[in-house]
């Protein structure tokens, strides 16, 4: 199992670097000792405070070494961890703690004040900033392996944007993670001691790919943080010194790097593979990468957080580039299924079967577009403490005595010659610069503001890619100073939403245009912009 593998690397090569962030590095030995120490401390705390096994622990921070130590420490004593990036506003952190029922918050950083309070009971808030005794303690005991998260227990929980205005906690078991890892490790064959780029914050499921591919194969995780990403000179200096052999990022991040002509094989001479997931990999981006890095392969993976990072993959060869534009997302991993179904028919079938179908639902013929349904051991057990959203998105079916867990992605797609093609969304979820956003969540947060009567947020595209968000506001009272009103709205939103969810542009309307069936006419709103 995963933690045994990490333990084995600590025994085999204790001094090898498991994680590097700037000048800080964490060896496999330090990861092992630190996580044991954190696990024992957490075990004793749970015992003293009556915190039951599987109660999640929030781990708040950015790219610090301690984040990994705390993740592994939690799972060693049966607690799933919830990674929360420190770039989120305190109110969102509070919302996640409250919704998840977490009673312990651990962080290498200072934890924002005022997090505990109304509805949030926190037994322990441990900021490791300035005091590292917890992780570097002199305890040499090892927590028994029977305390660890077991295969069908929840291993991690990632919060994603929720259309009802509050984020949803996607729960993934160790079985799901193992299923993902066995597949990617056998597909991309990392040798012992590869260097993996970690670009995504740990609170995004893309990072699960680099973190666990690296830790399970004795690799080194090379983290770049948000300040480096915002500063190209620093970023390129870090990349140049990295010896990265496996690049894991969103395509958006690679596109930004490609704007610099020095982003080519001489910068990353050891590079073997680009692993992309999370949004459309454009033909143009893949072409440029194959030209600039002729010795590296480009892999397009597809999947949502709810199905443990990814379920399909394809190597983008010159043949694929000449045959397809847009690019396919590939073939499905062996232990999972991707089925194309008629969304309305499926909704009706699930409603009549109360979420459990006696047979595999009917799929559309090859070449027909429908909703992508993912089934298999990699599918989440549902949203934490959220039966309503879970029932909407997840269902089961029985087949030959086996129960298949299935997730409705809300993605449209089709199969052609065994290859899966992604064809956009069936709802109002979008990807902006690699971030998953439910437009409904921004709208809900806008509507809650006292001066907003109604709000609609739309993505503005250029050359097939979403460039920014535009909000349309019907204000309760006439707006005299629009400039100030926009600043106020943005500031109010920032209290609840991360920066990437704040619309760039705002327009005030007297009333929303409506369609004949009483819905907001989004097309008319977009038309009004041109
Ligand atoms: P996340 O849960 O953040 O990983 O987002 C999952 C969503 O990202 C999917 O449901 C898709 O809409 C989109 N997505 C993931 N991978 C790809 C891909 N290779 N091509 C196009 N869209 C993708």
Short mmCIF file of C-alpha atoms and ligand atoms in Angstrom, two decimals, residues 205 277-281 300-306 329 409 411 422 425 429 431 436, ligand 1:
data_model
loop_
_atom_site.label_atom_id
_atom_site.label_comp_id
_atom_site.label_asym_id
_atom_site.label_seq_id
_atom_site.Cartn_x
_atom_site.Cartn_y
_atom_site.Cartn_z
CA UNK A 205 -6.62 17.45 -7.27
CA UNK A 277 -4.99 17.42 -16.98
CA UNK A 278 -7.83 19.63 -15.83
CA UNK A 279 -8.75 21.57 -18.95
CA UNK A 280 -8.55 21.54 -22.73
CA UNK A 281 -5.08 20.94 -24.11
CA UNK A 300 -3.38 14.56 -22.38
CA UNK A 301 -5.30 13.24 -19.35
CA UNK A 302 -8.94 13.85 -18.60
CA UNK A 303 -10.93 13.53 -15.41
CA UNK A 304 -12.64 15.34 -12.55
CA UNK A 305 -11.74 15.51 -8.84
CA UNK A 306 -14.73 13.20 -8.22
CA UNK A 329 -8.55 12.95 -24.44
CA UNK A 409 -19.49 14.60 -14.85
CA UNK A 411 -19.22 17.07 -19.36
CA UNK A 422 -14.39 16.18 -24.68
CA UNK A 425 -20.00 21.43 -20.40
CA UNK A 429 -19.23 24.98 -14.51
CA UNK A 431 -12.40 26.33 -16.21
CA UNK A 436 -12.73 24.94 -11.70
P1 LIG B 1 -11.32 19.29 -11.73
O1 LIG B 1 -12.29 18.62 -10.83
O2 LIG B 1 -10.85 20.61 -11.23
O3 LIG B 1 -10.20 18.39 -12.13
O4 LIG B 1 -12.13 19.63 -13.07
C1 LIG B 1 -12.72 18.61 -13.80
C2 LIG B 1 -13.23 19.15 -15.10
O5 LIG B 1 -12.16 19.70 -15.88
C3 LIG B 1 -13.81 18.06 -16.00
O6 LIG B 1 -15.12 17.72 -15.63
C4 LIG B 1 -13.70 18.72 -17.36
O7 LIG B 1 -14.76 19.62 -17.56
C5 LIG B 1 -12.39 19.49 -17.27
N1 LIG B 1 -11.26 18.69 -17.81
C6 LIG B 1 -10.44 17.87 -17.15
N2 LIG B 1 -9.51 17.34 -17.97
C7 LIG B 1 -9.75 17.83 -19.20
C8 LIG B 1 -9.15 17.65 -20.50
N3 LIG B 1 -8.07 16.90 -20.70
N4 LIG B 1 -9.71 18.30 -21.55
C9 LIG B 1 -10.80 19.08 -21.37
N5 LIG B 1 -11.39 19.31 -20.18
C10 LIG B 1 -10.89 18.69 -19.10
#
